[in-house]
Coordinates of C-alpha atoms and ligand atoms in Angstrom, one line a residue:
X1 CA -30.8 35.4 -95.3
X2 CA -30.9 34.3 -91.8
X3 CA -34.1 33.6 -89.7
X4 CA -34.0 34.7 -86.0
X5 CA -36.2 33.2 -83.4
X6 CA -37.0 33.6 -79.8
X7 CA -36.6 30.0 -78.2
X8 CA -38.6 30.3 -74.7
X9 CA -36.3 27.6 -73.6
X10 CA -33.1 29.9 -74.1
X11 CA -34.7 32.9 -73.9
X12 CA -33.0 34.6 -76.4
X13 CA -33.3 34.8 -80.3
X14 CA -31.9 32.0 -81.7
X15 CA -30.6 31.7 -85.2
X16 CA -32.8 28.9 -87.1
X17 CA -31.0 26.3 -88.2
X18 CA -33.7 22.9 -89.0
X19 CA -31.8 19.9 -87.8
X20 CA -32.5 18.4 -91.2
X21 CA -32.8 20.6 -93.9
X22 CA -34.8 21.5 -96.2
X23 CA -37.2 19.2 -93.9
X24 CA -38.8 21.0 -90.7
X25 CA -40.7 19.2 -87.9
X26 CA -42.9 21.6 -86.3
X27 CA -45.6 20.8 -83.6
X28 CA -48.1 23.3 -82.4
X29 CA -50.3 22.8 -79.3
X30 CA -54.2 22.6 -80.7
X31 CA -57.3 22.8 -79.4
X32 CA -59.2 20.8 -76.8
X33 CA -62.8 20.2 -78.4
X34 CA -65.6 20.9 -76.2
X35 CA -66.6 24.3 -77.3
X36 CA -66.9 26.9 -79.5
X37 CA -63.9 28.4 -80.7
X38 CA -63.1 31.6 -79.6
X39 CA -60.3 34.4 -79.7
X40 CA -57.7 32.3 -77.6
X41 CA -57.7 30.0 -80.2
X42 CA -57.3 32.4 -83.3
X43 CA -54.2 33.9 -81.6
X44 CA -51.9 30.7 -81.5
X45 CA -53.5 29.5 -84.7
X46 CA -52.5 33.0 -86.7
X47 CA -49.2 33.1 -85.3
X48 CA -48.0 29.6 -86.0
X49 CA -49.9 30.0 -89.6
X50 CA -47.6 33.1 -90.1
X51 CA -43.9 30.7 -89.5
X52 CA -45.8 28.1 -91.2
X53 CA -46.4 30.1 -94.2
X54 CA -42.6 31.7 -93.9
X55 CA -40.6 28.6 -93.7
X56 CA -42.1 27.7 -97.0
X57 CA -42.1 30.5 -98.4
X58 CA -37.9 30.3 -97.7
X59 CA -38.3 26.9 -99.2
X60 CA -38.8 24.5 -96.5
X61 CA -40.4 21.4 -96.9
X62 CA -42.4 21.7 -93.5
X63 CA -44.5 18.8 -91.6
X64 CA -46.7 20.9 -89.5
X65 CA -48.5 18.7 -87.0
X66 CA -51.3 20.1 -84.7
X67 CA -53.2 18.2 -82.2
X68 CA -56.7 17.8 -81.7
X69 CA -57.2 16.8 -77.6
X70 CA -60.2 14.9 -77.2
X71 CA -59.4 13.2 -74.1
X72 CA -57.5 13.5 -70.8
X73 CA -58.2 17.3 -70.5
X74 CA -59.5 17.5 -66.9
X75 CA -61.3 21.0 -65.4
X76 CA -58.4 21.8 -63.4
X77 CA -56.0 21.5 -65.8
X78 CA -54.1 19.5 -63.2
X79 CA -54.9 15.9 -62.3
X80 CA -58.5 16.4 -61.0
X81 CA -61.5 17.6 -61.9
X82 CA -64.1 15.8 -65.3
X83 CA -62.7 15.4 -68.4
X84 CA -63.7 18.9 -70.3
X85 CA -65.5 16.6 -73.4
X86 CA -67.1 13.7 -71.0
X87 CA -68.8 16.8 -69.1
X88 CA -69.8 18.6 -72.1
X89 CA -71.4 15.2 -73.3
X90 CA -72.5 13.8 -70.1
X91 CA -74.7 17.6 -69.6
X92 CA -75.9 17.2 -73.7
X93 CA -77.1 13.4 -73.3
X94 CA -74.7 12.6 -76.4
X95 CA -71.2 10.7 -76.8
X96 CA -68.1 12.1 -76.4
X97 CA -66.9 11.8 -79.7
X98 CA -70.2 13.5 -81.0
X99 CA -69.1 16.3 -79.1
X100 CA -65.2 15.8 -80.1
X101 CA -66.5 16.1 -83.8
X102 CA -68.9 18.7 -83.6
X103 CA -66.6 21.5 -82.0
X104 CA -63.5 20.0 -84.4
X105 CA -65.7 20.6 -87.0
X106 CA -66.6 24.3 -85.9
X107 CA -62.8 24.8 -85.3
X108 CA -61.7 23.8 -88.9
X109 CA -64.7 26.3 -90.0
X110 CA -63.5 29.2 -88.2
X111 CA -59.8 28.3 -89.2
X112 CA -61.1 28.3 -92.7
X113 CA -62.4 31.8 -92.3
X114 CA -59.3 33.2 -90.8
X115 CA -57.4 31.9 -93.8
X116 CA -55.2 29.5 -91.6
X117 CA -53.6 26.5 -93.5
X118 CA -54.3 23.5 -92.5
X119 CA -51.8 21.6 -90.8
X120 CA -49.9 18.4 -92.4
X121 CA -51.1 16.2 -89.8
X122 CA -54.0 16.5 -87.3
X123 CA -53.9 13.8 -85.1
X124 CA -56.3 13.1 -82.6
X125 CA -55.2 12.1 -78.6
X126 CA -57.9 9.3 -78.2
X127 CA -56.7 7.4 -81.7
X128 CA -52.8 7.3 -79.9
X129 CA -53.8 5.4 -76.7
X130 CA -51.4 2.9 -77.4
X131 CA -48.7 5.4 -77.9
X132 CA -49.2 7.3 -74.9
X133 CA -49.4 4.2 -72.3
X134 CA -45.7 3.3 -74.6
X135 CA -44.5 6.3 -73.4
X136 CA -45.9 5.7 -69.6
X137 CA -43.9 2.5 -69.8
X138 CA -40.6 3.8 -70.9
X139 CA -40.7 6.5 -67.9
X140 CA -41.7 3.6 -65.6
X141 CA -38.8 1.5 -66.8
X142 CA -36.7 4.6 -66.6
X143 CA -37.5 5.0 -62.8
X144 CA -39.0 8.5 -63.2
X145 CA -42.8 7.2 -62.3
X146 CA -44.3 5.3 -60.3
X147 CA -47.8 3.2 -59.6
X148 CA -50.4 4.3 -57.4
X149 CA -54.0 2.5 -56.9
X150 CA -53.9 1.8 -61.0
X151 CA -52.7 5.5 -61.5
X152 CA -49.2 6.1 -62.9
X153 CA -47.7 10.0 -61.8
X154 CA -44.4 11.1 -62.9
X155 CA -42.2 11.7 -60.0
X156 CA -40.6 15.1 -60.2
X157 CA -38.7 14.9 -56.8
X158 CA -36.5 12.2 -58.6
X159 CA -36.5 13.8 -62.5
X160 CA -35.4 17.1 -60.5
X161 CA -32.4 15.0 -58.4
X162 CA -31.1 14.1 -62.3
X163 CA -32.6 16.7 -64.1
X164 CA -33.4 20.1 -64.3
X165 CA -37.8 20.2 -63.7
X166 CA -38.5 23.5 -64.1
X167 CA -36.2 24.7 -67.4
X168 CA -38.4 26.1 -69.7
X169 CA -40.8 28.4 -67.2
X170 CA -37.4 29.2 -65.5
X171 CA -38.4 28.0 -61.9
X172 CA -36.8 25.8 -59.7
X173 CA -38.5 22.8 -57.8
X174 CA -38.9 24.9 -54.1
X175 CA -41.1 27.2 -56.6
X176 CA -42.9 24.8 -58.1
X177 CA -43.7 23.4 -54.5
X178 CA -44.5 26.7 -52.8
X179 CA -46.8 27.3 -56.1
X180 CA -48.8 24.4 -55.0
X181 CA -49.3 24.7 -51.5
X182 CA -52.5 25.9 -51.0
X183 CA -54.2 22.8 -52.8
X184 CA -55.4 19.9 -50.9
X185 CA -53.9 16.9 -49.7
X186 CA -51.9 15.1 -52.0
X187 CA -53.8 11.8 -51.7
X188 CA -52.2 9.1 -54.2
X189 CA -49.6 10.7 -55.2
X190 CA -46.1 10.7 -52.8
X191 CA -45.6 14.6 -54.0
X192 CA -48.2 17.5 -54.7
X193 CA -46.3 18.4 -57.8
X194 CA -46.3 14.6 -59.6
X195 CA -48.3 14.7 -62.1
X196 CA -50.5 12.6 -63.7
X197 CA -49.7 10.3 -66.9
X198 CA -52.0 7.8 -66.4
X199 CA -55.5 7.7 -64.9
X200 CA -57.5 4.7 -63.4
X201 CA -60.9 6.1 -64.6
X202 CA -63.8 6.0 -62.2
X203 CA -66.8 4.2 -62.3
X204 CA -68.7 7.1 -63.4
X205 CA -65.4 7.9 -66.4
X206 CA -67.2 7.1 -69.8
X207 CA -63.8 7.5 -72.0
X208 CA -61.5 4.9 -70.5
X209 CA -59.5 2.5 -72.3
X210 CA -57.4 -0.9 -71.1
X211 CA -53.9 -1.0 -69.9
X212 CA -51.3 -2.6 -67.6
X213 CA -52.3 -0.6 -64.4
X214 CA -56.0 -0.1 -64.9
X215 CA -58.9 0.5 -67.5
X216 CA -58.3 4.5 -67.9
X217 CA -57.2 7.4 -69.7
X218 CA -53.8 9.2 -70.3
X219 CA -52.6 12.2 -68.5
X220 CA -53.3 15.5 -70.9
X221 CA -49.3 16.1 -71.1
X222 CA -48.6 12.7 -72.6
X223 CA -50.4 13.2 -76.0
X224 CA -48.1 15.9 -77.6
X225 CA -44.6 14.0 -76.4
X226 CA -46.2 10.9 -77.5
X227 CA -47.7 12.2 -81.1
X228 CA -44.9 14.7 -81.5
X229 CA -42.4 12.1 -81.5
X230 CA -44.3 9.4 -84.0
X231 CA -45.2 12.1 -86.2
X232 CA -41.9 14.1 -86.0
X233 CA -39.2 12.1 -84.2
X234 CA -37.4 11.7 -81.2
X235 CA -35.5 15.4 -81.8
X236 CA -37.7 17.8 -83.9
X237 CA -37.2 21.5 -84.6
X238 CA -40.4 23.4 -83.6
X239 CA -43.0 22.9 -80.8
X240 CA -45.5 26.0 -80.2
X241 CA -48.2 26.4 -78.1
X242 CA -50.0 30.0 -76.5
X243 CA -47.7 31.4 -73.2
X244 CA -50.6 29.8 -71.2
X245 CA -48.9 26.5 -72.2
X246 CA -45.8 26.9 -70.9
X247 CA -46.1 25.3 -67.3
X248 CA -47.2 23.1 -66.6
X249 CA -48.2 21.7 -70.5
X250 CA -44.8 22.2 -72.0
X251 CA -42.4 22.0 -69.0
X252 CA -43.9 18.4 -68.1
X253 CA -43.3 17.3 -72.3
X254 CA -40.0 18.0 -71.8
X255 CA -39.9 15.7 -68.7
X256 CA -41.6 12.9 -70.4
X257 CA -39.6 13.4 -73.3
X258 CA -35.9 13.5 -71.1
X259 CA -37.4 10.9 -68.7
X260 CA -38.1 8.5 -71.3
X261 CA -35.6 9.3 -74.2
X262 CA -32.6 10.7 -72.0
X263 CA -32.4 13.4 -73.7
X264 CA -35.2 16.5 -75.1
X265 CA -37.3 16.7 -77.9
X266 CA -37.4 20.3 -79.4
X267 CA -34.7 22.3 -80.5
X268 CA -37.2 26.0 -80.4
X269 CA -40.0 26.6 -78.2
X270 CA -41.7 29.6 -79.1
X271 CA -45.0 30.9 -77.4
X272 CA -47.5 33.5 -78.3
X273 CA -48.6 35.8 -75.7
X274 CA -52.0 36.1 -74.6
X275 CA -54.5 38.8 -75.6
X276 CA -57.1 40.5 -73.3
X277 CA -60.6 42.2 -74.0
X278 CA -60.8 45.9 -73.2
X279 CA -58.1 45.1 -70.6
X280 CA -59.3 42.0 -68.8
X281 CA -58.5 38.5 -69.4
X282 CA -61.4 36.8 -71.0
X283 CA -63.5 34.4 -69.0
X284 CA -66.7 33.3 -68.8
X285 CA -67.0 34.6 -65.5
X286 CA -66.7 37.9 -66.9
X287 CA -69.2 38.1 -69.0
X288 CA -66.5 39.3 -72.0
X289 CA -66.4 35.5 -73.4
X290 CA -66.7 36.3 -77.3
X291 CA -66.6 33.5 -79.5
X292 CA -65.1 33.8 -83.2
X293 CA -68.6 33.2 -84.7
X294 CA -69.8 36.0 -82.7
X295 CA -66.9 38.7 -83.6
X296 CA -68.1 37.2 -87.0
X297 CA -71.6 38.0 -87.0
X298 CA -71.7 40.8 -84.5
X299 CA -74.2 38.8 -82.6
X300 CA -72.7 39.2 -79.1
X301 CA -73.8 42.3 -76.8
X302 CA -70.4 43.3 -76.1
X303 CA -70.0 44.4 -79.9
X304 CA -70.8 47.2 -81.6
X305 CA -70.7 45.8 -85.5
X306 CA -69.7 42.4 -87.3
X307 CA -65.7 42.3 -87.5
X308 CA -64.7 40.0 -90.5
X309 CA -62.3 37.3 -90.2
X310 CA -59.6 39.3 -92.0
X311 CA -60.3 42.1 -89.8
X312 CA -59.4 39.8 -87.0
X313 CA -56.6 38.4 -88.9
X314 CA -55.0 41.6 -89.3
X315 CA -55.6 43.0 -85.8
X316 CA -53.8 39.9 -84.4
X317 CA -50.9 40.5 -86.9
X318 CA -50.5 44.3 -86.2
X319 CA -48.8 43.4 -83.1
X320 CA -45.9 41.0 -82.3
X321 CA -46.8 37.8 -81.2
X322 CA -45.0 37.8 -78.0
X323 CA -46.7 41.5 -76.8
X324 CA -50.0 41.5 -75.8
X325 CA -52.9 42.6 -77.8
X326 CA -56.1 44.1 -76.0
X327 CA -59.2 43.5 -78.2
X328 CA -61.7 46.7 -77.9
X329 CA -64.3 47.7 -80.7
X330 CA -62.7 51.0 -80.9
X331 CA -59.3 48.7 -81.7
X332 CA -60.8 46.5 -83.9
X333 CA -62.5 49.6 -86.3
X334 CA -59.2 50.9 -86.6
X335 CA -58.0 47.6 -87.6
X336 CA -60.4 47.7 -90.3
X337 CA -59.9 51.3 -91.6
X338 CA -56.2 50.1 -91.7
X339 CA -57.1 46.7 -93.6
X340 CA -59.0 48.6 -96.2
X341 CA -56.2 51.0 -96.7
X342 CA -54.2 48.4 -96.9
X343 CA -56.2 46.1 -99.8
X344 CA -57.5 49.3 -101.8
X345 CA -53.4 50.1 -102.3
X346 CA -52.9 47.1 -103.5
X347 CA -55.8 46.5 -105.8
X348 CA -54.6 50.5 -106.6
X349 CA -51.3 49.1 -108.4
X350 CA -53.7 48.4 -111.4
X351 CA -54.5 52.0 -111.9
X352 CA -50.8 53.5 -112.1
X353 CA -49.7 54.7 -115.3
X354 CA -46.5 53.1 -116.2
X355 CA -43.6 55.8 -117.3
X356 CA -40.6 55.5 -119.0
X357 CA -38.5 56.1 -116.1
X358 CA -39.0 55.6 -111.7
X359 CA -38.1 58.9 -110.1
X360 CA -35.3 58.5 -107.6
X361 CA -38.0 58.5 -104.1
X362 CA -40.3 55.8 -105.5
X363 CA -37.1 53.9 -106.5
X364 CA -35.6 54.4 -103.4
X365 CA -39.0 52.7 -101.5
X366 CA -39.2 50.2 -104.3
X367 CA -35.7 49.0 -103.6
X368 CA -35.2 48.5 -100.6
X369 CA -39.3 47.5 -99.3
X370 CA -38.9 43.9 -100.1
X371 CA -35.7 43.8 -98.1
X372 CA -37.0 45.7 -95.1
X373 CA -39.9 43.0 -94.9
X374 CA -37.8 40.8 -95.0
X375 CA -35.6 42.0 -92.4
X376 CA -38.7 42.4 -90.5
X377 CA -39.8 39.1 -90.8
X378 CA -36.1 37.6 -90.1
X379 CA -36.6 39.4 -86.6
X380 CA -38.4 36.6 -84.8
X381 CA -41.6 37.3 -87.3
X382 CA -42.2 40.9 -86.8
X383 CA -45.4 41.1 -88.6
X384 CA -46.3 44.2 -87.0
X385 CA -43.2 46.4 -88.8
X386 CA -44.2 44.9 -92.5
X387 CA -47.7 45.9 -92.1
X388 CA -46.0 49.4 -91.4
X389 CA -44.1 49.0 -94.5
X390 CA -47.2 48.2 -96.4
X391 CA -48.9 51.2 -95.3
X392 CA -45.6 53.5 -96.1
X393 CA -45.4 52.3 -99.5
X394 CA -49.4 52.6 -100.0
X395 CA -49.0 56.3 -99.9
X396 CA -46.4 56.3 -102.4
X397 CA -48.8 54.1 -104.5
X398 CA -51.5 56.2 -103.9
X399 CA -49.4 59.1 -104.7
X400 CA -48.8 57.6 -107.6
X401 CA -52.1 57.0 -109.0
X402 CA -52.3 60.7 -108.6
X403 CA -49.8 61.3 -111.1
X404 CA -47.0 62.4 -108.1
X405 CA -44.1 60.7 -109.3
X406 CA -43.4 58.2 -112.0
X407 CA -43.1 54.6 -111.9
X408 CA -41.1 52.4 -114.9
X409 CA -42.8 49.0 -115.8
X410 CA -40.1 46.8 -114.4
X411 CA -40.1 48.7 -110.7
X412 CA -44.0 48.6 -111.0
X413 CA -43.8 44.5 -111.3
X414 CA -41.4 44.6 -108.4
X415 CA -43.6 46.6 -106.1
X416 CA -46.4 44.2 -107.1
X417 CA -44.6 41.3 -106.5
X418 CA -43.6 42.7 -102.8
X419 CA -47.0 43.9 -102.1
X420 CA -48.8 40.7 -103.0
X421 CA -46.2 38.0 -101.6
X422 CA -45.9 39.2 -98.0
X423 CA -49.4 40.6 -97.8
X424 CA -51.2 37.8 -99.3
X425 CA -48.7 34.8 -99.5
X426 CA -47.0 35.3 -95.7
X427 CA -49.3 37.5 -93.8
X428 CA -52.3 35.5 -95.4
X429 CA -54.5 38.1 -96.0
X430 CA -57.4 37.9 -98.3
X431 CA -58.2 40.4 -101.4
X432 CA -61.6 41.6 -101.7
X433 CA -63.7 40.3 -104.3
X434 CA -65.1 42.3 -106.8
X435 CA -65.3 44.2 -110.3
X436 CA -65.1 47.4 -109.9
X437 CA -61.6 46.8 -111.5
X438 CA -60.0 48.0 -107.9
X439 CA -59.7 45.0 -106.8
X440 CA -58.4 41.3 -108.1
X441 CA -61.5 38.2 -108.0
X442 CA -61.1 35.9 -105.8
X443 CA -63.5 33.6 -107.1
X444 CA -64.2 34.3 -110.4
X445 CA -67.6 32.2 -110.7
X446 CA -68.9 34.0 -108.4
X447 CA -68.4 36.8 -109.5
X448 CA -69.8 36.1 -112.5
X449 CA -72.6 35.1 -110.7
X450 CA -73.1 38.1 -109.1
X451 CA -73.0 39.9 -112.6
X452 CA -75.7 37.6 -114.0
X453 CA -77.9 38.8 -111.2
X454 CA -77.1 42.5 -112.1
X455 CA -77.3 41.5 -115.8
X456 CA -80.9 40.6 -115.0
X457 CA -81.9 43.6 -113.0
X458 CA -80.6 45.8 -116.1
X459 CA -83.1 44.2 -118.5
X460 CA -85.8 44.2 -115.4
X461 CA -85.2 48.1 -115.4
X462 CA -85.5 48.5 -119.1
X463 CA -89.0 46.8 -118.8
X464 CA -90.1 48.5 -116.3
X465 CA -90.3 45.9 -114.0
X466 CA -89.6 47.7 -111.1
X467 CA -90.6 44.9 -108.0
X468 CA -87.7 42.3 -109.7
X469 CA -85.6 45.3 -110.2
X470 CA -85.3 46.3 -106.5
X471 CA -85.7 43.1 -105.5
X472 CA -82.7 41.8 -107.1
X473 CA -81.0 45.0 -105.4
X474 CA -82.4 44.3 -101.8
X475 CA -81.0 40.9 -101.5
X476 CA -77.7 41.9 -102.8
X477 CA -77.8 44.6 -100.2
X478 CA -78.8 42.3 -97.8
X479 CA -76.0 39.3 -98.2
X480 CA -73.2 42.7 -97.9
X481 CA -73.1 43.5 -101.7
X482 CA -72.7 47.0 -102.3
X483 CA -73.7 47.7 -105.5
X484 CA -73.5 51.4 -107.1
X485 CA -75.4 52.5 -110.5
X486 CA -73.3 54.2 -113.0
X487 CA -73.7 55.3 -116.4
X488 CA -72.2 51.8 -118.2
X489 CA -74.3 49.8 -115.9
X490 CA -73.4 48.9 -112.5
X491 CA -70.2 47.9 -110.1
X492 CA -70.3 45.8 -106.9
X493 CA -68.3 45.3 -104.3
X494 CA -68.7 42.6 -101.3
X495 CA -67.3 44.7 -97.8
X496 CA -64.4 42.6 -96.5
Ligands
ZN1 ZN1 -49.8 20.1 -76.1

């Protein structure tokens, strides 16, 4: 089985081949912490969940290092503007790293929710100071940067004379400079298009730190060359990041990296693309900002309902990750019609009756699904075509359950094991919990905790005692239980 992938850097699918095997370094661009986390974050964290899950699953030993940027993030992206965190804490009265904690911590809970592993490593940009100003050294002694008024800016005129600045967004310098224009004045620097990767801090500049030009802060690029190589090495097989990331974030890693190693870092650069709402890019300007609590709750005037993680999970995964996905409320309740579909076929695999023999059409599907997924899934992760194999084979389930067709115990375990692996095990979806023997528990004390409480309601109704009776019912209702009376007692089921 061979795994193809599109490298950004070659543009082309490449076949995957680790530099080390059965080890795989992987680095994955993460968030910058100064707010809540929103859909821009789900999309590169679901995609790079997906390899992260796949490698494994083809028995990888994986070190999957994501970043947490706390520091050096300026407004502008570029060299200018406050630091996003010192803002946010400087307009909330409270320290940086209160406010580098809280949104981390908010990140991890929405990651959580979205059933995204964590990663191996998380380091943090502010504890690998030391690191960083290494790294500003090397390129210094390398003769690719240069001082300026306790500043240090990478000089890509030079870089560009040796190198090739410009190889992963597939631009040339004259680009990159006509790009730039319109901006103002190029003050320290000796080109517009150097770029920062170190910064005396002003007096003003809360998060500053000692070094040999001037008490300040590293330039944003330097963190993931820096941490990437202590955590992964000086040649390492996977870096990720959203498109967003590709210039200037990525193209000025590989800079640093070549500029202070001689030679690059990453074998495959691979980029998700970026997703719009009802058409538009999402800005807070535009009033369509939605954060990930919000899609969760609903609470958000732009929504019509509540959309549950998996829900957002699934709508990310029902297209590739290099097309773009436009989220819409009309999108997103298909999305959930299909996830249902999807979960009640699988929990529907309990309810076949087992024959003694598979007819030919439901061996045929059972036969060849689990190599078509995989097929799909060997073609750069195309999530989007197993999910359609999913669905074709939960009609034959379904068909099944109907008594159309027969299914043979042993081609039955095999469809199970198909279903279950790449829906739950690779594309990380969640079952729904529940008893109502559709569907497998998730978490079997609470189930049982949730039958206790019905339990009781039972014996309230048999004494009458109609107020703890519907009040038992009420709150169930109320936390998303639906619960149905039937003549053995009653079922529940939590909506997903
Ligand atoms: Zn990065």
């Amino acid at each position: 089985m061979v795994l193809y992938l599109y490298n950004t850097l070659t543009r082309r699918k490449e076949k995957f081949e680790p530099l080390n095997p059965p080890m795989v370094g992987m680095y994955v661009c993460g968030p910058t912490v100064y707010g809540d986390p929103h859909l821009g974050h789900a999309r590169p964290a679901i995609t790079f969940d997906i390899l992260y899950r796949y490698l494994q699953h083809l028995g990888y030993k994986v070190r999957y290092v994501r970043n947490i940027t706390d520091v050096g993030h300026l407004e502008h992206d570029a060299d200018d503007g406050e630091d996003k965190i010192a803002k946010k804490a400087r307009l909330e009265q409270v320290e940086p790293m209160e406010v580098a904690q809280y949104y981390t911590n908010r990140y991890h809970k929405a990651m959580e929710a979205l059933n995204v592993l964590p990663p191996s490593i998380e380091p943090h940009a502010s504890g690998h100071i030391i690191e960083q100003e290494e790294l500003v050294k090397q390129i210094l002694n390398n003769g690719y940067a240069y001082e300026s008024e306790g500043s240090v800016y990478f000089d890509v005129e030079k870089y560009n004379k040796d190198h090739h600045y410009g190889i992963l967004s597939n631009r040339n310098l004259d680009d990159v400079i006509n790009a730039s224009r319109e901006l103002d004045g190029v003050g320290e620097k000796r080109n517009q298009v150097d770029f920062a990767l170190w910064k005396k801090a002003q007096p003003e500049h809360i998060m500053r730190w000692p070094s040999p030009w001037s008490d300040g802060f590293p330039g944003w690029h330097c963190e993931c060359t820096a941490m990437g190589r202590k955590y992964l090495g000086e040649e390492f097989d996977i870096h990720g990041g959203g498109m967003d990331l590709v210039f200037p974030h990525h193209e000025c890693e590989i800079a640093q990296a070549v500029a202070s190693q001689g030679k690059q870092m990453v074998r495959y650069w691979m980029h998700n693309n970026m997703l719009t709402i009802n058409g538009q890019k999402m800005g807070k300007s535009l009033g369509n900002f939605i954060t990930l609590e919000q899609f969760f709750t609903g609470n958000h005037e732009a929504l019509e309902q509540a959309y549950a993680p998996m829900v957002i999970r699934f709508f990310i995964l029902q297209a590739h990750y290099r097309s773009t996905v436009d989220f819409s409320n009309e999108a997103l309740q298909s999305a959930q019609k299909g996830l249902e579909r999807l979960l009640d076929g699988i929990a529907n695999i309990e309810r076949i009756k087992v024959s003694p023999e598979t007819d030919a059409a439901t061996a045929e599907m059972v036969r060849t699904l689990k190599e078509k997924c995989y097929d799909a899934m060997n073609d750069d992760l195309n999530t989007q075509i197993v999910i359609s194999l999913l669905f074709d084979a939960c009609r034959t389930i379904n068909s099944l359950c109907d008594g159309k067709g027969t299914i043979a115990d042993a081609d039955l375990a095999e469809l199970r094991d198909t279903m279950t692996t790449f829906a739950f095990d690779i594309l990380g979806l969640r079952a729904k919990s529940g008893n109502d023997g559709q569907s497998e528990s998730r978490e079997e004390a609470f189930g049982k905790a949730v039958d206790m409480l019905l339990e009781l309601r039972a014996k309230a109704k048999v004494d009458k005692d109609w107020a703890t009776s519907d009040r038992i019912r009420d709150a169930l209702a109320s936390f998303g239980f639906e619960v149905k009376d039937t003549k053995d007692g009653a079922t529940w089921k939590l909506g997903i």
